[in-house]
């Protein structure tokens, strides 16, 4: 009997054997999703190691003002917008192509991230960082729900774990890069960190446009619509809890 691709692929050693049954494009799409998760979260902690440098660039020299305006107001507005977008994606994903929503969310989120490095005053920086919430709020739930098109209940948790791991590594690497650039150049280093970490997402956006399949192309998951609804419910609960935890972390 001829072996299925999942039984021959090296992906089986990573708990992702099902992915091989969907073809090369799907395998590429999954790794693009991993990369997208990494870079979207890499810019979330760029402010933390550069609070003083950013404050000094915008004339905020008092530590209390820096903590409030840079470390307080910006994260609050970011998560308000991101949370609203995240909730709305549950409805929009039933009306529009997930591929389109992913590309649109990345476009709306990464352009402000890129422009954050060119902000000339605090108000401009505040607007850019708030608008970046479109990217995280929109992509976060979509990345997980797209996994439902490629994996059954048996493997979804493993695939979701890889995406979550990528997010965590992205947060750490982003903060490390921001600190290194900020220390090497207190005036422009923090600006470069936003630019460097936003550019790769534009290339990943293009790759995802070619590789990620729409739900109609993927076909109905063999576990049925009820299983898919349960998975989405778990995803949005996870999204809400994670956004809340990030908000608490940034406030402290």
PDB file of C-alpha atoms in Angstrom:
ATOM      1  CA  UNK A   1       0.000   0.000   0.000  1.00  0.00           C
ATOM      2  CA  UNK A   2       1.302   3.421  -0.955  1.00  0.00           C
ATOM      3  CA  UNK A   3       2.123   5.626   2.016  1.00  0.00           C
ATOM      4  CA  UNK A   4       0.381   8.962   2.439  1.00  0.00           C
ATOM      5  CA  UNK A   5       2.602  12.091   2.394  1.00  0.00           C
ATOM      6  CA  UNK A   6       2.044  12.514   6.137  1.00  0.00           C
ATOM      7  CA  UNK A   7       3.599   9.101   6.755  1.00  0.00           C
ATOM      8  CA  UNK A   8       6.760   9.957   4.788  1.00  0.00           C
ATOM      9  CA  UNK A   9       7.275  13.617   5.670  1.00  0.00           C
ATOM     10  CA  UNK A  10       9.820  14.682   8.265  1.00  0.00           C
ATOM     11  CA  UNK A  11       7.076  16.885   9.681  1.00  0.00           C
ATOM     12  CA  UNK A  12       5.741  13.856  11.517  1.00  0.00           C
ATOM     13  CA  UNK A  13       8.655  14.142  13.940  1.00  0.00           C
ATOM     14  CA  UNK A  14       7.379  17.595  14.923  1.00  0.00           C
ATOM     15  CA  UNK A  15       3.735  16.610  15.335  1.00  0.00           C
ATOM     16  CA  UNK A  16       2.759  18.309  12.039  1.00  0.00           C
ATOM     17  CA  UNK A  17       2.348  15.282   9.786  1.00  0.00           C
ATOM     18  CA  UNK A  18      -1.150  16.324   8.639  1.00  0.00           C
ATOM     19  CA  UNK A  19       0.306  19.396   6.980  1.00  0.00           C
ATOM     20  CA  UNK A  20       2.104  17.249   4.409  1.00  0.00           C
ATOM     21  CA  UNK A  21      -1.249  15.983   3.068  1.00  0.00           C
ATOM     22  CA  UNK A  22      -2.142  19.508   1.906  1.00  0.00           C
ATOM     23  CA  UNK A  23       0.844  20.016  -0.382  1.00  0.00           C
ATOM     24  CA  UNK A  24       3.887  22.255  -0.565  1.00  0.00           C
ATOM     25  CA  UNK A  25       1.941  25.513  -0.610  1.00  0.00           C
ATOM     26  CA  UNK A  26       0.295  24.653   2.682  1.00  0.00           C
ATOM     27  CA  UNK A  27       3.641  23.781   4.250  1.00  0.00           C
ATOM     28  CA  UNK A  28       4.993  27.127   3.052  1.00  0.00           C
ATOM     29  CA  UNK A  29       1.893  28.890   4.363  1.00  0.00           C
ATOM     30  CA  UNK A  30       2.369  27.386   7.816  1.00  0.00           C
ATOM     31  CA  UNK A  31       5.973  28.555   8.068  1.00  0.00           C
ATOM     32  CA  UNK A  32       4.941  31.977   6.778  1.00  0.00           C
ATOM     33  CA  UNK A  33       2.375  32.088   9.582  1.00  0.00           C
ATOM     34  CA  UNK A  34       5.130  31.218  12.062  1.00  0.00           C
ATOM     35  CA  UNK A  35       7.280  34.022  10.641  1.00  0.00           C
ATOM     36  CA  UNK A  36       4.391  36.476  10.677  1.00  0.00           C
ATOM     37  CA  UNK A  37       3.678  35.703  14.331  1.00  0.00           C
ATOM     38  CA  UNK A  38       7.350  36.250  15.164  1.00  0.00           C
ATOM     39  CA  UNK A  39       7.672  39.666  13.534  1.00  0.00           C
ATOM     40  CA  UNK A  40       4.263  40.971  14.598  1.00  0.00           C
ATOM     41  CA  UNK A  41       5.149  40.345  18.225  1.00  0.00           C
ATOM     42  CA  UNK A  42       8.791  41.368  17.897  1.00  0.00           C
ATOM     43  CA  UNK A  43       7.833  45.049  17.776  1.00  0.00           C
ATOM     44  CA  UNK A  44       5.553  44.901  20.819  1.00  0.00           C
ATOM     45  CA  UNK A  45       8.371  45.305  23.360  1.00  0.00           C
ATOM     46  CA  UNK A  46      10.563  47.734  21.453  1.00  0.00           C
ATOM     47  CA  UNK A  47       9.439  50.631  23.626  1.00  0.00           C
ATOM     48  CA  UNK A  48      10.313  49.024  26.976  1.00  0.00           C
ATOM     49  CA  UNK A  49      14.136  49.173  26.712  1.00  0.00           C
ATOM     50  CA  UNK A  50      14.016  52.617  25.099  1.00  0.00           C
ATOM     51  CA  UNK A  51      11.613  54.582  27.303  1.00  0.00           C
ATOM     52  CA  UNK A  52      14.167  57.260  28.186  1.00  0.00           C
ATOM     53  CA  UNK A  53      15.547  57.505  24.659  1.00  0.00           C
ATOM     54  CA  UNK A  54      12.084  57.900  23.115  1.00  0.00           C
ATOM     55  CA  UNK A  55      11.041  60.373  25.799  1.00  0.00           C
ATOM     56  CA  UNK A  56      14.184  62.458  25.226  1.00  0.00           C
ATOM     57  CA  UNK A  57      13.490  62.523  21.468  1.00  0.00           C
ATOM     58  CA  UNK A  58      10.089  64.080  22.145  1.00  0.00           C
ATOM     59  CA  UNK A  59      11.158  66.461  24.927  1.00  0.00           C
ATOM     60  CA  UNK A  60       9.917  64.315  27.825  1.00  0.00           C
ATOM     61  CA  UNK A  61      12.702  64.476  30.388  1.00  0.00           C
ATOM     62  CA  UNK A  62      10.715  63.930  33.577  1.00  0.00           C
ATOM     63  CA  UNK A  63      10.583  60.218  34.464  1.00  0.00           C
ATOM     64  CA  UNK A  64       6.930  60.404  35.509  1.00  0.00           C
ATOM     65  CA  UNK A  65       6.010  61.956  32.167  1.00  0.00           C
ATOM     66  CA  UNK A  66       7.983  59.280  30.316  1.00  0.00           C
ATOM     67  CA  UNK A  67       6.307  56.487  32.279  1.00  0.00           C
ATOM     68  CA  UNK A  68       2.828  57.889  31.706  1.00  0.00           C
ATOM     69  CA  UNK A  69       2.944  59.184  28.137  1.00  0.00           C
ATOM     70  CA  UNK A  70       5.251  56.542  26.648  1.00  0.00           C
ATOM     71  CA  UNK A  71       4.721  53.546  28.923  1.00  0.00           C
ATOM     72  CA  UNK A  72       1.092  54.176  29.880  1.00  0.00           C
ATOM     73  CA  UNK A  73      -1.048  56.044  27.353  1.00  0.00           C
ATOM     74  CA  UNK A  74       0.366  54.338  24.268  1.00  0.00           C
ATOM     75  CA  UNK A  75      -0.180  50.728  25.456  1.00  0.00           C
ATOM     76  CA  UNK A  76      -3.684  51.568  26.697  1.00  0.00           C
ATOM     77  CA  UNK A  77      -4.808  53.009  23.342  1.00  0.00           C
ATOM     78  CA  UNK A  78      -2.993  50.238  21.482  1.00  0.00           C
ATOM     79  CA  UNK A  79      -4.852  47.498  23.312  1.00  0.00           C
ATOM     80  CA  UNK A  80      -8.222  49.257  23.148  1.00  0.00           C
ATOM     81  CA  UNK A  81      -7.961  49.409  19.352  1.00  0.00           C
ATOM     82  CA  UNK A  82      -6.375  45.959  19.091  1.00  0.00           C
ATOM     83  CA  UNK A  83      -9.052  44.394  21.280  1.00  0.00           C
ATOM     84  CA  UNK A  84     -11.864  45.957  19.258  1.00  0.00           C
ATOM     85  CA  UNK A  85     -10.340  44.768  15.984  1.00  0.00           C
ATOM     86  CA  UNK A  86      -9.737  41.292  17.408  1.00  0.00           C
ATOM     87  CA  UNK A  87     -13.383  40.902  18.432  1.00  0.00           C
ATOM     88  CA  UNK A  88     -14.626  42.179  15.067  1.00  0.00           C
ATOM     89  CA  UNK A  89     -12.522  39.572  13.230  1.00  0.00           C
ATOM     90  CA  UNK A  90     -14.808  36.866  14.536  1.00  0.00           C
ATOM     91  CA  UNK A  91     -17.630  38.369  12.461  1.00  0.00           C
ATOM     92  CA  UNK A  92     -15.546  39.462   9.479  1.00  0.00           C
ATOM     93  CA  UNK A  93     -13.931  36.030   9.087  1.00  0.00           C
ATOM     94  CA  UNK A  94     -17.403  34.631   8.352  1.00  0.00           C
ATOM     95  CA  UNK A  95     -18.039  37.225   5.656  1.00  0.00           C
ATOM     96  CA  UNK A  96     -14.709  37.661   3.901  1.00  0.00           C
ATOM     97  CA  UNK A  97     -11.720  35.586   2.827  1.00  0.00           C
ATOM     98  CA  UNK A  98      -9.281  34.963   5.657  1.00  0.00           C
ATOM     99  CA  UNK A  99      -6.423  35.463   3.226  1.00  0.00           C
ATOM    100  CA  UNK A 100      -7.734  38.930   2.399  1.00  0.00           C
ATOM    101  CA  UNK A 101      -8.216  39.772   6.076  1.00  0.00           C
ATOM    102  CA  UNK A 102      -4.670  38.653   6.926  1.00  0.00           C
ATOM    103  CA  UNK A 103      -3.122  40.734   4.151  1.00  0.00           C
ATOM    104  CA  UNK A 104      -5.304  43.732   5.041  1.00  0.00           C
ATOM    105  CA  UNK A 105      -4.471  43.464   8.777  1.00  0.00           C
ATOM    106  CA  UNK A 106      -0.731  43.224   8.153  1.00  0.00           C
ATOM    107  CA  UNK A 107      -0.875  46.189   5.791  1.00  0.00           C
ATOM    108  CA  UNK A 108      -2.738  48.339   8.348  1.00  0.00           C
ATOM    109  CA  UNK A 109      -0.520  47.268  11.214  1.00  0.00           C
ATOM    110  CA  UNK A 110       2.969  47.269   9.744  1.00  0.00           C
ATOM    111  CA  UNK A 111       2.826  50.593   7.896  1.00  0.00           C
ATOM    112  CA  UNK A 112       2.277  52.521  11.170  1.00  0.00           C
ATOM    113  CA  UNK A 113       4.999  50.385  12.787  1.00  0.00           C
ATOM    114  CA  UNK A 114       7.410  51.359  10.016  1.00  0.00           C
ATOM    115  CA  UNK A 115       6.415  55.029  10.268  1.00  0.00           C
ATOM    116  CA  UNK A 116       6.940  54.970  14.052  1.00  0.00           C
ATOM    117  CA  UNK A 117      10.645  55.197  13.308  1.00  0.00           C
ATOM    118  CA  UNK A 118      10.091  58.508  11.506  1.00  0.00           C
ATOM    119  CA  UNK A 119       7.800  60.204  14.056  1.00  0.00           C
ATOM    120  CA  UNK A 120       8.776  63.829  14.607  1.00  0.00           C
ATOM    121  CA  UNK A 121       6.811  64.476  17.804  1.00  0.00           C
ATOM    122  CA  UNK A 122       4.934  62.635  20.547  1.00  0.00           C
ATOM    123  CA  UNK A 123       1.468  63.062  19.012  1.00  0.00           C
ATOM    124  CA  UNK A 124       2.620  61.522  15.755  1.00  0.00           C
ATOM    125  CA  UNK A 125       4.300  58.636  17.583  1.00  0.00           C
ATOM    126  CA  UNK A 126       1.149  58.078  19.658  1.00  0.00           C
ATOM    127  CA  UNK A 127      -1.006  57.847  16.519  1.00  0.00           C
ATOM    128  CA  UNK A 128       1.364  55.412  14.793  1.00  0.00           C
ATOM    129  CA  UNK A 129       1.682  53.126  17.804  1.00  0.00           C
ATOM    130  CA  UNK A 130      -2.071  53.118  18.347  1.00  0.00           C
ATOM    131  CA  UNK A 131      -2.743  52.237  14.706  1.00  0.00           C
ATOM    132  CA  UNK A 132      -0.288  49.350  14.994  1.00  0.00           C
ATOM    133  CA  UNK A 133      -3.019  47.729  17.081  1.00  0.00           C
ATOM    134  CA  UNK A 134      -4.777  46.942  13.785  1.00  0.00           C
ATOM    135  CA  UNK A 135      -2.028  44.466  12.980  1.00  0.00           C
ATOM    136  CA  UNK A 136      -1.886  42.589  16.252  1.00  0.00           C
ATOM    137  CA  UNK A 137      -5.633  42.722  16.888  1.00  0.00           C
ATOM    138  CA  UNK A 138      -6.462  41.512  13.398  1.00  0.00           C
ATOM    139  CA  UNK A 139      -3.741  38.946  12.842  1.00  0.00           C
ATOM    140  CA  UNK A 140      -3.720  37.338  16.268  1.00  0.00           C
ATOM    141  CA  UNK A 141      -7.073  35.495  15.980  1.00  0.00           C
ATOM    142  CA  UNK A 142      -6.755  34.912  12.234  1.00  0.00           C
ATOM    143  CA  UNK A 143      -3.440  33.086  12.483  1.00  0.00           C
ATOM    144  CA  UNK A 144      -4.967  30.581  14.873  1.00  0.00           C
ATOM    145  CA  UNK A 145      -8.235  30.104  13.017  1.00  0.00           C
ATOM    146  CA  UNK A 146      -6.380  29.497   9.740  1.00  0.00           C
ATOM    147  CA  UNK A 147      -4.791  26.507  11.460  1.00  0.00           C
ATOM    148  CA  UNK A 148      -8.253  24.982  11.562  1.00  0.00           C
ATOM    149  CA  UNK A 149      -8.143  24.675   7.767  1.00  0.00           C
ATOM    150  CA  UNK A 150      -4.975  22.597   7.857  1.00  0.00           C
ATOM    151  CA  UNK A 151      -5.185  20.534  11.031  1.00  0.00           C
ATOM    152  CA  UNK A 152      -7.730  18.289  12.705  1.00  0.00           C
ATOM    153  CA  UNK A 153      -8.391  18.344  16.444  1.00  0.00           C
ATOM    154  CA  UNK A 154      -5.613  15.815  16.879  1.00  0.00           C
ATOM    155  CA  UNK A 155      -2.869  18.173  15.661  1.00  0.00           C
ATOM    156  CA  UNK A 156      -4.274  21.674  16.097  1.00  0.00           C
ATOM    157  CA  UNK A 157      -2.988  22.113  19.622  1.00  0.00           C
ATOM    158  CA  UNK A 158       0.528  21.200  18.463  1.00  0.00           C
ATOM    159  CA  UNK A 159       0.362  23.643  15.547  1.00  0.00           C
ATOM    160  CA  UNK A 160      -1.012  26.375  17.817  1.00  0.00           C
ATOM    161  CA  UNK A 161       1.829  25.712  20.255  1.00  0.00           C
ATOM    162  CA  UNK A 162       4.383  26.413  17.514  1.00  0.00           C
ATOM    163  CA  UNK A 163       2.639  29.697  16.681  1.00  0.00           C
ATOM    164  CA  UNK A 164       2.568  30.670  20.372  1.00  0.00           C
ATOM    165  CA  UNK A 165       6.247  29.760  20.702  1.00  0.00           C
ATOM    166  CA  UNK A 166       7.053  31.974  17.732  1.00  0.00           C
ATOM    167  CA  UNK A 167       5.192  34.854  19.368  1.00  0.00           C
ATOM    168  CA  UNK A 168       7.109  34.435  22.613  1.00  0.00           C
ATOM    169  CA  UNK A 169      10.473  34.251  20.860  1.00  0.00           C
ATOM    170  CA  UNK A 170       9.512  37.314  18.830  1.00  0.00           C
ATOM    171  CA  UNK A 171       8.795  39.299  21.998  1.00  0.00           C
ATOM    172  CA  UNK A 172      12.162  38.374  23.465  1.00  0.00           C
ATOM    173  CA  UNK A 173      14.196  38.953  20.319  1.00  0.00           C
ATOM    174  CA  UNK A 174      12.437  42.270  19.675  1.00  0.00           C
ATOM    175  CA  UNK A 175      13.184  43.562  23.149  1.00  0.00           C
ATOM    176  CA  UNK A 176      16.807  42.391  22.868  1.00  0.00           C
ATOM    177  CA  UNK A 177      17.256  44.086  19.488  1.00  0.00           C
ATOM    178  CA  UNK A 178      15.603  47.270  20.733  1.00  0.00           C
ATOM    179  CA  UNK A 179      17.927  47.371  23.728  1.00  0.00           C
ATOM    180  CA  UNK A 180      21.050  46.745  21.630  1.00  0.00           C
ATOM    181  CA  UNK A 181      20.194  49.415  19.062  1.00  0.00           C
ATOM    182  CA  UNK A 182      19.085  51.863  21.749  1.00  0.00           C
ATOM    183  CA  UNK A 183      22.328  51.470  23.687  1.00  0.00           C
ATOM    184  CA  UNK A 184      24.514  51.789  20.601  1.00  0.00           C
ATOM    185  CA  UNK A 185      22.719  54.932  19.402  1.00  0.00           C
ATOM    186  CA  UNK A 186      20.463  56.613  22.017  1.00  0.00           C
ATOM    187  CA  UNK A 187      19.195  59.158  19.487  1.00  0.00           C
ATOM    188  CA  UNK A 188      18.253  57.055  16.454  1.00  0.00           C
ATOM    189  CA  UNK A 189      18.686  53.461  17.631  1.00  0.00           C
ATOM    190  CA  UNK A 190      15.099  53.098  18.823  1.00  0.00           C
ATOM    191  CA  UNK A 191      13.878  54.402  15.469  1.00  0.00           C
ATOM    192  CA  UNK A 192      15.894  51.814  13.561  1.00  0.00           C
ATOM    193  CA  UNK A 193      14.420  49.004  15.670  1.00  0.00           C
ATOM    194  CA  UNK A 194      10.888  49.799  14.449  1.00  0.00           C
ATOM    195  CA  UNK A 195      12.043  50.034  10.845  1.00  0.00           C
ATOM    196  CA  UNK A 196      14.090  46.829  10.894  1.00  0.00           C
ATOM    197  CA  UNK A 197      11.347  44.703  12.456  1.00  0.00           C
ATOM    198  CA  UNK A 198       8.519  45.971  10.256  1.00  0.00           C
ATOM    199  CA  UNK A 199      10.128  45.420   6.853  1.00  0.00           C
ATOM    200  CA  UNK A 200      10.165  41.572   6.915  1.00  0.00           C
ATOM    201  CA  UNK A 201       6.393  41.504   7.492  1.00  0.00           C
ATOM    202  CA  UNK A 202       5.792  43.097   4.086  1.00  0.00           C
ATOM    203  CA  UNK A 203       7.641  40.236   2.387  1.00  0.00           C
ATOM    204  CA  UNK A 204       5.797  37.664   4.485  1.00  0.00           C
ATOM    205  CA  UNK A 205       2.543  39.369   3.558  1.00  0.00           C
ATOM    206  CA  UNK A 206       3.275  38.767  -0.118  1.00  0.00           C
ATOM    207  CA  UNK A 207       4.209  35.132   0.480  1.00  0.00           C
ATOM    208  CA  UNK A 208       1.063  34.508   2.494  1.00  0.00           C
ATOM    209  CA  UNK A 209      -0.991  35.985  -0.341  1.00  0.00           C
ATOM    210  CA  UNK A 210       0.264  33.215  -2.630  1.00  0.00           C
ATOM    211  CA  UNK A 211       0.361  30.314  -0.197  1.00  0.00           C
ATOM    212  CA  UNK A 212      -2.515  30.593   2.285  1.00  0.00           C
ATOM    213  CA  UNK A 213      -5.703  28.991   1.016  1.00  0.00           C
ATOM    214  CA  UNK A 214      -9.198  30.331   1.469  1.00  0.00           C
ATOM    215  CA  UNK A 215     -11.649  28.170   3.346  1.00  0.00           C
ATOM    216  CA  UNK A 216     -13.395  27.193   0.105  1.00  0.00           C
ATOM    217  CA  UNK A 217     -10.070  26.060  -1.346  1.00  0.00           C
ATOM    218  CA  UNK A 218      -9.186  24.106   1.760  1.00  0.00           C
ATOM    219  CA  UNK A 219     -12.539  22.403   1.915  1.00  0.00           C
ATOM    220  CA  UNK A 220     -14.536  21.612   5.023  1.00  0.00           C
ATOM    221  CA  UNK A 221     -12.485  20.164   7.837  1.00  0.00           C
ATOM    222  CA  UNK A 222     -13.224  16.509   8.389  1.00  0.00           C
ATOM    223  CA  UNK A 223     -14.110  17.150  11.999  1.00  0.00           C
ATOM    224  CA  UNK A 224     -17.122  19.158  10.909  1.00  0.00           C
ATOM    225  CA  UNK A 225     -18.414  22.688  11.504  1.00  0.00           C
ATOM    226  CA  UNK A 226     -19.097  22.104  15.199  1.00  0.00           C
ATOM    227  CA  UNK A 227     -15.456  21.276  15.840  1.00  0.00           C
ATOM    228  CA  UNK A 228     -14.385  24.395  13.927  1.00  0.00           C
ATOM    229  CA  UNK A 229     -16.738  26.574  15.993  1.00  0.00           C
ATOM    230  CA  UNK A 230     -15.359  25.147  19.222  1.00  0.00           C
ATOM    231  CA  UNK A 231     -11.817  25.806  18.036  1.00  0.00           C
ATOM    232  CA  UNK A 232     -12.666  29.430  17.177  1.00  0.00           C
ATOM    233  CA  UNK A 233     -14.264  29.898  20.583  1.00  0.00           C
ATOM    234  CA  UNK A 234     -11.094  28.676  22.294  1.00  0.00           C
ATOM    235  CA  UNK A 235      -8.991  30.924  20.062  1.00  0.00           C
ATOM    236  CA  UNK A 236     -10.878  34.098  20.919  1.00  0.00           C
ATOM    237  CA  UNK A 237     -10.850  33.275  24.640  1.00  0.00           C
ATOM    238  CA  UNK A 238      -7.077  32.809  24.348  1.00  0.00           C
ATOM    239  CA  UNK A 239      -6.738  36.066  22.387  1.00  0.00           C
ATOM    240  CA  UNK A 240      -8.647  38.063  24.970  1.00  0.00           C
ATOM    241  CA  UNK A 241      -6.676  36.617  27.873  1.00  0.00           C
ATOM    242  CA  UNK A 242      -3.342  37.196  26.142  1.00  0.00           C
ATOM    243  CA  UNK A 243      -4.097  40.790  25.164  1.00  0.00           C
ATOM    244  CA  UNK A 244      -5.131  41.460  28.752  1.00  0.00           C
ATOM    245  CA  UNK A 245      -1.908  39.935  30.098  1.00  0.00           C
ATOM    246  CA  UNK A 246       0.192  42.033  27.691  1.00  0.00           C
ATOM    247  CA  UNK A 247      -1.676  45.135  28.813  1.00  0.00           C
ATOM    248  CA  UNK A 248      -0.932  44.378  32.461  1.00  0.00           C
ATOM    249  CA  UNK A 249       2.718  43.714  31.674  1.00  0.00           C
ATOM    250  CA  UNK A 250       3.175  47.022  29.840  1.00  0.00           C
ATOM    251  CA  UNK A 251       1.487  48.986  32.626  1.00  0.00           C
ATOM    252  CA  UNK A 252       3.933  47.552  35.130  1.00  0.00           C
TER     253      UNK A 252
END
